[in-house]
Amino acid sequence: MNASGSNPESGTLGASNPEYVVGRVRSRRASLFADEDYRKLIRMGPSGIARFMEESEYEREINELGTRFSGVDLIEHALNRNLAKHFQDLLDWSEGRLYDLIARYLRKFDVWNLKTIIRGIYTDTDPEEYQTDLIRAGELDDRTLDRLMEADEIEDAIEMLSRTTYYEPLMAAYEEFEETGALVPLENALDRAFYERLLEDVSRPPGQEQPQEGPEARYIEFLQAEIDFRNARNALRLARSGADLDPASYYIEGGVLFEESELNRLVADYDELIDHIAENKRYGDRLSGALDRLRDADSLIQFEHAVDAALLQYSDTLSSIYPVSVSAVLSYILAKEREVENIRAIARGREVGLDESEIEEELVIL
């Protein structure tokens, strides 16, 4: 997939078509797996999961790939191909400014892929073992991703990105990576580059009021929520890692929930962190159920899953308040990601012999 610019048939200034796209998205959303489906899958082995998928939206991928792969490999390849197809469909359906907003957001998968490849190089993992983790739904083409996976050193991979927006942030973070041996500086540099570029694309020049209504206002509100929850996740992860890294140094600007100076204090007191989120009018009024899950989380992985569920719930809320807008599309993207990640977690868990309760802990279920 190439999400690098405007739909050639519509152009940046062309009229958007949210009614049509949202109608198609709602149809796709209705075919996503329900929470009860995940509970059925947990009780199946990889071959049973593949058969279940064959009777669903994944039928084409399972059938096309079934002669080349089996077991978990078949499931992984089918998930990735289906995900890329569905997101390419979003671009194919969209016109004008709506196309641009969706295409820019889908660059998040470039960040995911670069993090995955950098971790693979860092751990000296054979690319064959992690290439199925790549989600080829962003701007970086297959040839670039394949070349990156061939790199022996992280610095070599960064040099291959010299013509992209990620090169300078990664080079700036590389010195700290060498000093600490931690991947956090590199991963955070990618997140910052992605969100800063996104917000620059939709922000008005200084002195001009930001849009309060319309598609771009909803887009900005969604991005602010994603930044807020990523800041909370990153800060808590650093605080619990024991690494000598300052959470405030990895603050991503653009959210509304935290000031940079607040992060160190909040991550030191988990209850205060959750209270801070609950007291924010934007989130506290809309995330009561998700906040309960955040309070009950007793491990970092549970907190991160609760954050994912909170963001998904928030995007659903925006979509219901503004039904014919880009919010519905972004909410679908998150929900589709969640489906793929849940199915993958179940298949991998069954493969390594985890019991049902252990697998369920790995899922994001609302």
CSV table of C-alpha atoms in Angstrom, one decimal:
chain,number,residue,atom,x,y,z
A,1,MET,CA,0.0,0.0,0.0
A,2,ASN,CA,1.1,3.5,-0.7
A,3,ALA,CA,-0.5,6.2,1.5
A,4,SER,CA,1.8,8.9,0.6
A,5,GLY,CA,-0.5,11.6,-0.9
A,6,SER,CA,-3.8,12.5,-2.4
A,7,ASN,CA,-6.0,10.2,-4.3
A,8,PRO,CA,-4.9,10.8,-7.9
A,9,GLU,CA,-8.5,10.9,-9.1
A,10,SER,CA,-9.7,13.4,-6.5
A,11,GLY,CA,-6.9,15.7,-5.5
A,12,THR,CA,-6.3,17.4,-2.2
A,13,LEU,CA,-8.9,20.1,-3.0
A,14,GLY,CA,-11.5,17.7,-4.3
A,15,ALA,CA,-14.8,17.3,-2.5
A,16,SER,CA,-14.8,14.8,0.3
A,17,ASN,CA,-17.3,11.9,0.4
A,18,PRO,CA,-17.8,11.0,4.1
A,19,GLU,CA,-21.3,9.7,3.7
A,20,TYR,CA,-20.3,7.1,1.2
A,21,VAL,CA,-17.1,6.1,3.1
A,22,VAL,CA,-18.8,5.9,6.5
A,23,GLY,CA,-21.6,3.8,5.0
A,24,ARG,CA,-19.0,1.3,3.7
A,25,VAL,CA,-17.1,1.4,7.0
A,26,ARG,CA,-20.2,0.7,9.1
A,27,SER,CA,-20.8,-2.4,6.9
A,28,ARG,CA,-17.3,-3.6,7.5
A,29,ARG,CA,-17.5,-2.8,11.2
A,30,ALA,CA,-20.5,-5.0,11.5
A,31,SER,CA,-18.5,-8.0,10.3
A,32,LEU,CA,-15.7,-7.7,12.9
A,33,PHE,CA,-15.4,-10.5,15.5
A,34,ALA,CA,-17.4,-10.0,18.6
A,35,ASP,CA,-15.9,-10.6,22.1
A,36,GLU,CA,-17.8,-13.9,22.2
A,37,ASP,CA,-15.9,-15.0,19.1
A,38,TYR,CA,-12.6,-14.5,20.9
A,39,ARG,CA,-13.8,-16.6,23.7
A,40,LYS,CA,-14.6,-19.4,21.2
A,41,LEU,CA,-11.2,-19.1,19.6
A,42,ILE,CA,-9.4,-19.4,22.9
A,43,ARG,CA,-10.7,-22.9,23.1
A,44,MET,CA,-9.4,-23.9,19.7
A,45,GLY,CA,-6.0,-25.0,18.3
A,46,PRO,CA,-4.4,-23.2,15.3
A,47,SER,CA,-6.1,-25.4,12.7
A,48,GLY,CA,-9.5,-24.8,14.4
A,49,ILE,CA,-8.8,-21.0,14.4
A,50,ALA,CA,-8.0,-21.1,10.7
A,51,ARG,CA,-11.2,-23.0,9.9
A,52,PHE,CA,-13.2,-20.4,12.0
A,53,MET,CA,-11.5,-17.6,10.0
A,54,GLU,CA,-12.3,-19.4,6.7
A,55,GLU,CA,-16.0,-19.0,7.5
A,56,SER,CA,-15.6,-15.3,8.1
A,57,GLU,CA,-14.3,-12.1,6.4
A,58,TYR,CA,-10.9,-13.9,6.1
A,59,GLU,CA,-12.2,-16.7,3.8
A,60,ARG,CA,-10.3,-15.4,0.7
A,61,GLU,CA,-7.0,-15.0,2.4
A,62,ILE,CA,-7.2,-18.4,4.2
A,63,ASN,CA,-8.0,-20.1,0.9
A,64,GLU,CA,-5.4,-18.3,-1.2
A,65,LEU,CA,-2.6,-18.8,1.4
A,66,GLY,CA,-3.6,-22.3,2.6
A,67,THR,CA,-1.5,-24.1,-0.1
A,68,ARG,CA,1.7,-22.3,1.1
A,69,PHE,CA,1.3,-22.0,4.9
A,70,SER,CA,-0.3,-23.9,7.7
A,71,GLY,CA,-1.0,-23.4,11.4
A,72,VAL,CA,0.0,-20.1,13.0
A,73,ASP,CA,1.9,-19.1,9.9
A,74,LEU,CA,-1.2,-19.3,7.8
A,75,ILE,CA,-3.2,-17.3,10.4
A,76,GLU,CA,-0.5,-14.6,10.6
A,77,HIS,CA,-0.2,-14.2,6.9
A,78,ALA,CA,-3.9,-14.1,6.4
A,79,LEU,CA,-4.4,-11.5,9.1
A,80,ASN,CA,-1.7,-9.2,7.6
A,81,ARG,CA,-3.0,-9.5,4.0
A,82,ASN,CA,-6.6,-8.9,5.1
A,83,LEU,CA,-5.6,-5.9,7.2
A,84,ALA,CA,-3.6,-4.3,4.4
A,85,LYS,CA,-6.5,-4.9,1.9
A,86,HIS,CA,-9.1,-3.4,4.2
A,87,PHE,CA,-7.0,-0.2,4.7
A,88,GLN,CA,-6.3,0.1,1.0
A,89,ASP,CA,-10.0,-0.1,0.5
A,90,LEU,CA,-10.4,2.9,2.7
A,91,LEU,CA,-8.1,4.9,0.5
A,92,ASP,CA,-9.8,3.6,-2.7
A,93,TRP,CA,-13.2,4.7,-1.4
A,94,SER,CA,-12.1,8.1,-0.2
A,95,GLU,CA,-11.8,11.4,-2.0
A,96,GLY,CA,-10.4,14.8,-1.4
A,97,ARG,CA,-9.5,15.9,2.1
A,98,LEU,CA,-11.0,12.8,3.6
A,99,TYR,CA,-8.5,10.7,1.6
A,100,ASP,CA,-5.6,12.9,2.8
A,101,LEU,CA,-6.6,12.6,6.5
A,102,ILE,CA,-6.9,8.8,6.3
A,103,ALA,CA,-3.7,8.4,4.3
A,104,ARG,CA,-1.7,10.4,6.7
A,105,TYR,CA,-3.0,8.5,9.7
A,106,LEU,CA,-2.1,5.2,8.1
A,107,ARG,CA,1.5,6.2,8.3
A,108,LYS,CA,1.3,4.9,11.8
A,109,PHE,CA,2.1,1.5,10.4
A,110,ASP,CA,5.4,2.8,9.0
A,111,VAL,CA,6.3,3.6,12.7
A,112,TRP,CA,5.1,0.2,13.8
A,113,ASN,CA,7.1,-1.5,11.1
A,114,LEU,CA,10.3,0.5,11.8
A,115,LYS,CA,10.0,-0.3,15.5
A,116,THR,CA,9.6,-4.0,14.7
A,117,ILE,CA,12.6,-4.0,12.4
A,118,ILE,CA,14.8,-2.1,14.8
A,119,ARG,CA,13.9,-4.5,17.7
A,120,GLY,CA,14.7,-7.4,15.4
A,121,ILE,CA,18.1,-6.0,14.6
A,122,TYR,CA,18.7,-5.1,18.3
A,123,THR,CA,17.9,-8.7,19.4
A,124,ASP,CA,19.7,-10.3,16.4
A,125,THR,CA,16.5,-12.0,15.4
A,126,ASP,CA,16.2,-13.7,12.0
A,127,PRO,CA,13.9,-11.5,9.8
A,128,GLU,CA,12.0,-14.7,9.0
A,129,GLU,CA,10.8,-14.8,12.6
A,130,TYR,CA,9.4,-11.3,12.7
A,131,GLN,CA,8.4,-10.4,9.2
A,132,THR,CA,4.9,-11.6,9.8
A,133,ASP,CA,4.6,-8.9,12.5
A,134,LEU,CA,5.0,-6.2,9.8
A,135,ILE,CA,1.8,-4.4,8.7
A,136,ARG,CA,2.3,-3.3,5.1
A,137,ALA,CA,-0.3,-0.6,5.2
A,138,GLY,CA,1.7,2.6,5.3
A,139,GLU,CA,3.9,4.7,3.1
A,140,LEU,CA,7.1,2.7,3.0
A,141,ASP,CA,6.9,0.2,0.2
A,142,ASP,CA,7.7,-3.5,0.3
A,143,ARG,CA,11.2,-3.1,-1.2
A,144,THR,CA,12.2,-0.6,1.4
A,145,LEU,CA,11.0,-2.8,4.3
A,146,ASP,CA,12.7,-5.8,2.8
A,147,ARG,CA,16.0,-3.9,2.5
A,148,LEU,CA,15.7,-2.7,6.1
A,149,MET,CA,15.3,-6.2,7.4
A,150,GLU,CA,18.6,-7.1,5.7
A,151,ALA,CA,20.5,-4.5,7.8
A,152,ASP,CA,23.0,-5.9,10.3
A,153,GLU,CA,23.2,-2.8,12.4
A,154,ILE,CA,20.6,-0.3,13.6
A,155,GLU,CA,22.7,2.6,12.3
A,156,ASP,CA,22.7,1.0,8.8
A,157,ALA,CA,18.9,0.8,8.8
A,158,ILE,CA,18.7,4.4,9.8
A,159,GLU,CA,20.9,5.4,6.9
A,160,MET,CA,18.6,3.6,4.5
A,161,LEU,CA,15.9,6.0,5.7
A,162,SER,CA,17.8,9.1,4.7
A,163,ARG,CA,15.2,10.3,2.3
A,164,THR,CA,12.3,10.0,4.8
A,165,THR,CA,11.0,12.1,7.6
A,166,TYR,CA,12.2,9.6,10.1
A,167,TYR,CA,15.9,9.9,9.4
A,168,GLU,CA,16.8,13.1,11.3
A,169,PRO,CA,14.8,12.2,14.5
A,170,LEU,CA,16.3,8.7,14.5
A,171,MET,CA,19.9,10.1,14.1
A,172,ALA,CA,19.3,12.6,16.9
A,173,ALA,CA,18.2,9.8,19.2
A,174,TYR,CA,20.9,7.4,18.2
A,175,GLU,CA,23.5,8.9,20.5
A,176,GLU,CA,21.3,8.4,23.5
A,177,PHE,CA,20.6,4.8,22.4
A,178,GLU,CA,24.3,4.1,22.3
A,179,GLU,CA,24.8,5.6,25.7
A,180,THR,CA,21.9,3.8,27.4
A,181,GLY,CA,21.6,0.6,25.3
A,182,ALA,CA,17.8,1.1,25.5
A,183,LEU,CA,15.5,1.3,22.5
A,184,VAL,CA,13.2,3.8,24.1
A,185,PRO,CA,15.0,6.9,22.6
A,186,LEU,CA,14.6,5.5,19.1
A,187,GLU,CA,11.0,4.3,19.5
A,188,ASN,CA,10.0,7.6,21.0
A,189,ALA,CA,11.7,9.5,18.2
A,190,LEU,CA,9.5,7.7,15.7
A,191,ASP,CA,6.3,8.4,17.7
A,192,ARG,CA,7.2,12.1,18.0
A,193,ALA,CA,8.0,12.4,14.3
A,194,PHE,CA,4.7,10.7,13.4
A,195,TYR,CA,2.4,12.8,15.6
A,196,GLU,CA,4.2,16.1,15.1
A,197,ARG,CA,4.0,15.7,11.3
A,198,LEU,CA,0.3,14.7,11.6
A,199,LEU,CA,-0.6,17.7,13.7
A,200,GLU,CA,1.4,20.1,11.4
A,201,ASP,CA,-0.6,18.8,8.5
A,202,VAL,CA,-3.9,19.9,10.0
A,203,SER,CA,-2.9,22.8,12.3
A,204,ARG,CA,-3.6,26.4,11.3
A,205,PRO,CA,-0.8,28.9,11.2
A,206,PRO,CA,-0.1,30.9,14.5
A,207,GLY,CA,-2.7,33.5,15.1
A,208,GLN,CA,-5.4,31.6,13.3
A,209,GLU,CA,-8.1,29.8,15.4
A,210,GLN,CA,-8.1,26.0,15.2
A,211,PRO,CA,-11.2,24.5,13.7
A,212,GLN,CA,-13.9,23.7,16.3
A,213,GLU,CA,-16.3,21.9,14.0
A,214,GLY,CA,-16.0,19.8,10.8
A,215,PRO,CA,-13.8,16.8,9.9
A,216,GLU,CA,-10.5,18.3,10.9
A,217,ALA,CA,-11.7,19.3,14.3
A,218,ARG,CA,-12.7,15.7,15.0
A,219,TYR,CA,-9.4,14.4,13.5
A,220,ILE,CA,-7.4,16.7,15.8
A,221,GLU,CA,-9.5,15.6,18.8
A,222,PHE,CA,-8.8,12.0,18.1
A,223,LEU,CA,-5.1,12.6,17.6
A,224,GLN,CA,-5.0,14.5,20.9
A,225,ALA,CA,-6.5,11.5,22.7
A,226,GLU,CA,-4.1,9.1,21.1
A,227,ILE,CA,-1.1,11.3,22.1
A,228,ASP,CA,-2.5,11.6,25.7
A,229,PHE,CA,-2.8,7.9,26.2
A,230,ARG,CA,0.6,7.2,24.6
A,231,ASN,CA,2.2,9.7,27.0
A,232,ALA,CA,0.5,7.9,29.9
A,233,ARG,CA,1.7,4.5,28.6
A,234,ASN,CA,5.2,5.6,27.9
A,235,ALA,CA,5.6,7.4,31.2
A,236,LEU,CA,4.4,4.4,33.2
A,237,ARG,CA,6.5,2.0,31.2
A,238,LEU,CA,9.6,4.0,31.9
A,239,ALA,CA,8.8,4.5,35.6
A,240,ARG,CA,8.4,0.7,36.0
A,241,SER,CA,11.3,-0.3,33.8
A,242,GLY,CA,14.0,0.7,36.3
A,243,ALA,CA,16.0,2.4,33.5
A,244,ASP,CA,17.7,5.6,34.3
A,245,LEU,CA,15.5,7.6,31.9
A,246,ASP,CA,13.4,10.7,32.6
A,247,PRO,CA,9.8,10.2,31.6
A,248,ALA,CA,9.4,13.9,30.8
A,249,SER,CA,12.2,13.6,28.2
A,250,TYR,CA,9.9,11.4,26.2
A,251,TYR,CA,6.8,13.6,26.3
A,252,ILE,CA,5.0,14.0,23.0
A,253,GLU,CA,3.5,17.4,22.5
A,254,GLY,CA,0.0,17.9,21.1
A,255,GLY,CA,-2.2,16.3,23.7
A,256,VAL,CA,-4.5,18.0,26.3
A,257,LEU,CA,-4.2,15.8,29.3
A,258,PHE,CA,-0.7,16.3,30.6
A,259,GLU,CA,1.9,19.0,30.9
A,260,GLU,CA,5.4,17.8,30.5
A,261,SER,CA,6.3,18.9,34.1
A,262,GLU,CA,3.5,16.7,35.5
A,263,LEU,CA,4.6,13.4,34.2
A,264,ASN,CA,7.3,12.5,36.7
A,265,ARG,CA,4.9,13.2,39.6
A,266,LEU,CA,1.9,11.4,38.2
A,267,VAL,CA,3.7,8.2,37.2
A,268,ALA,CA,5.1,7.9,40.7
A,269,ASP,CA,1.5,7.6,42.1
A,270,TYR,CA,-0.6,5.3,40.0
A,271,ASP,CA,-3.9,6.3,41.7
A,272,GLU,CA,-3.2,9.9,41.1
A,273,LEU,CA,-2.5,9.2,37.4
A,274,ILE,CA,-5.9,7.6,37.0
A,275,ASP,CA,-7.6,10.4,39.0
A,276,HIS,CA,-5.9,12.9,36.7
A,277,ILE,CA,-7.4,11.2,33.7
A,278,ALA,CA,-10.8,10.9,35.4
A,279,GLU,CA,-10.9,14.6,36.4
A,280,ASN,CA,-10.3,15.7,32.8
A,281,LYS,CA,-13.7,16.7,31.5
A,282,ARG,CA,-13.1,15.4,28.0
A,283,TYR,CA,-12.2,11.9,29.1
A,284,GLY,CA,-13.8,11.5,32.5
A,285,ASP,CA,-17.3,12.0,31.2
A,286,ARG,CA,-16.8,9.6,28.3
A,287,LEU,CA,-14.6,6.8,29.7
A,288,SER,CA,-16.1,5.7,33.0
A,289,GLY,CA,-16.0,1.9,32.1
A,290,ALA,CA,-12.5,2.1,30.7
A,291,LEU,CA,-11.3,4.1,33.7
A,292,ASP,CA,-12.5,1.3,36.0
A,293,ARG,CA,-10.4,-1.1,34.1
A,294,LEU,CA,-7.4,1.2,34.4
A,295,ARG,CA,-7.9,1.3,38.2
A,296,ASP,CA,-8.1,-2.4,38.4
A,297,ALA,CA,-4.9,-3.1,36.3
A,298,ASP,CA,-2.3,-4.7,38.5
A,299,SER,CA,0.5,-5.0,35.9
A,300,LEU,CA,2.0,-3.0,33.1
A,301,ILE,CA,0.5,-5.2,30.4
A,302,GLN,CA,-3.0,-4.9,31.9
A,303,PHE,CA,-2.6,-1.2,32.0
A,304,GLU,CA,-1.5,-1.0,28.4
A,305,HIS,CA,-4.5,-3.2,27.3
A,306,ALA,CA,-6.8,-1.0,29.4
A,307,VAL,CA,-5.3,2.1,27.7
A,308,ASP,CA,-6.0,0.5,24.3
A,309,ALA,CA,-9.6,-0.2,25.3
A,310,ALA,CA,-10.0,3.3,26.6
A,311,LEU,CA,-8.8,4.8,23.3
A,312,LEU,CA,-11.1,2.5,21.4
A,313,GLN,CA,-14.0,3.5,23.6
A,314,TYR,CA,-13.2,7.1,23.1
A,315,SER,CA,-13.0,6.8,19.3
A,316,ASP,CA,-16.4,5.0,19.3
A,317,THR,CA,-17.8,7.8,21.4
A,318,LEU,CA,-16.6,10.4,18.9
A,319,SER,CA,-18.0,8.4,16.1
A,320,SER,CA,-21.4,8.2,17.7
A,321,ILE,CA,-21.4,12.0,18.4
A,322,TYR,CA,-20.2,12.9,14.9
A,323,PRO,CA,-21.5,9.9,12.8
A,324,VAL,CA,-20.7,11.3,9.4
A,325,SER,CA,-17.1,12.3,9.8
A,326,VAL,CA,-13.6,10.9,9.7
A,327,SER,CA,-14.1,9.8,13.4
A,328,ALA,CA,-16.0,6.8,12.2
A,329,VAL,CA,-13.2,5.8,9.9
A,330,LEU,CA,-10.5,6.2,12.6
A,331,SER,CA,-12.7,4.2,15.0
A,332,TYR,CA,-12.9,1.4,12.5
A,333,ILE,CA,-9.1,1.4,11.9
A,334,LEU,CA,-8.6,0.9,15.7
A,335,ALA,CA,-11.3,-1.8,15.9
A,336,LYS,CA,-9.8,-3.7,12.9
A,337,GLU,CA,-6.3,-3.5,14.5
A,338,ARG,CA,-7.7,-4.8,17.7
A,339,GLU,CA,-9.3,-7.7,15.9
A,340,VAL,CA,-6.1,-8.7,14.2
A,341,GLU,CA,-4.0,-8.3,17.3
A,342,ASN,CA,-6.5,-10.4,19.4
A,343,ILE,CA,-6.6,-13.2,16.9
A,344,ARG,CA,-2.8,-13.2,16.6
A,345,ALA,CA,-2.4,-13.3,20.4
A,346,ILE,CA,-4.8,-16.2,20.6
A,347,ALA,CA,-3.0,-18.2,17.9
A,348,ARG,CA,0.4,-17.6,19.3
A,349,GLY,CA,-0.8,-18.4,22.8
A,350,ARG,CA,-2.3,-21.7,21.8
A,351,GLU,CA,0.9,-22.5,19.9
A,352,VAL,CA,3.1,-22.1,22.9
A,353,GLY,CA,0.7,-23.9,25.3
A,354,LEU,CA,-0.8,-21.0,27.3
A,355,ASP,CA,-4.0,-21.8,29.2
A,356,GLU,CA,-7.2,-20.0,28.4
A,357,SER,CA,-6.9,-17.5,31.3
A,358,GLU,CA,-3.4,-16.6,30.3
A,359,ILE,CA,-4.4,-16.0,26.7
A,360,GLU,CA,-7.4,-13.9,27.7
A,361,GLU,CA,-5.1,-11.6,29.7
A,362,GLU,CA,-3.4,-10.8,26.4
A,363,LEU,CA,-6.6,-9.7,24.7
A,364,VAL,CA,-8.2,-6.2,24.4
A,365,ILE,CA,-11.9,-6.9,25.1
A,366,LEU,CA,-14.3,-4.1,25.9
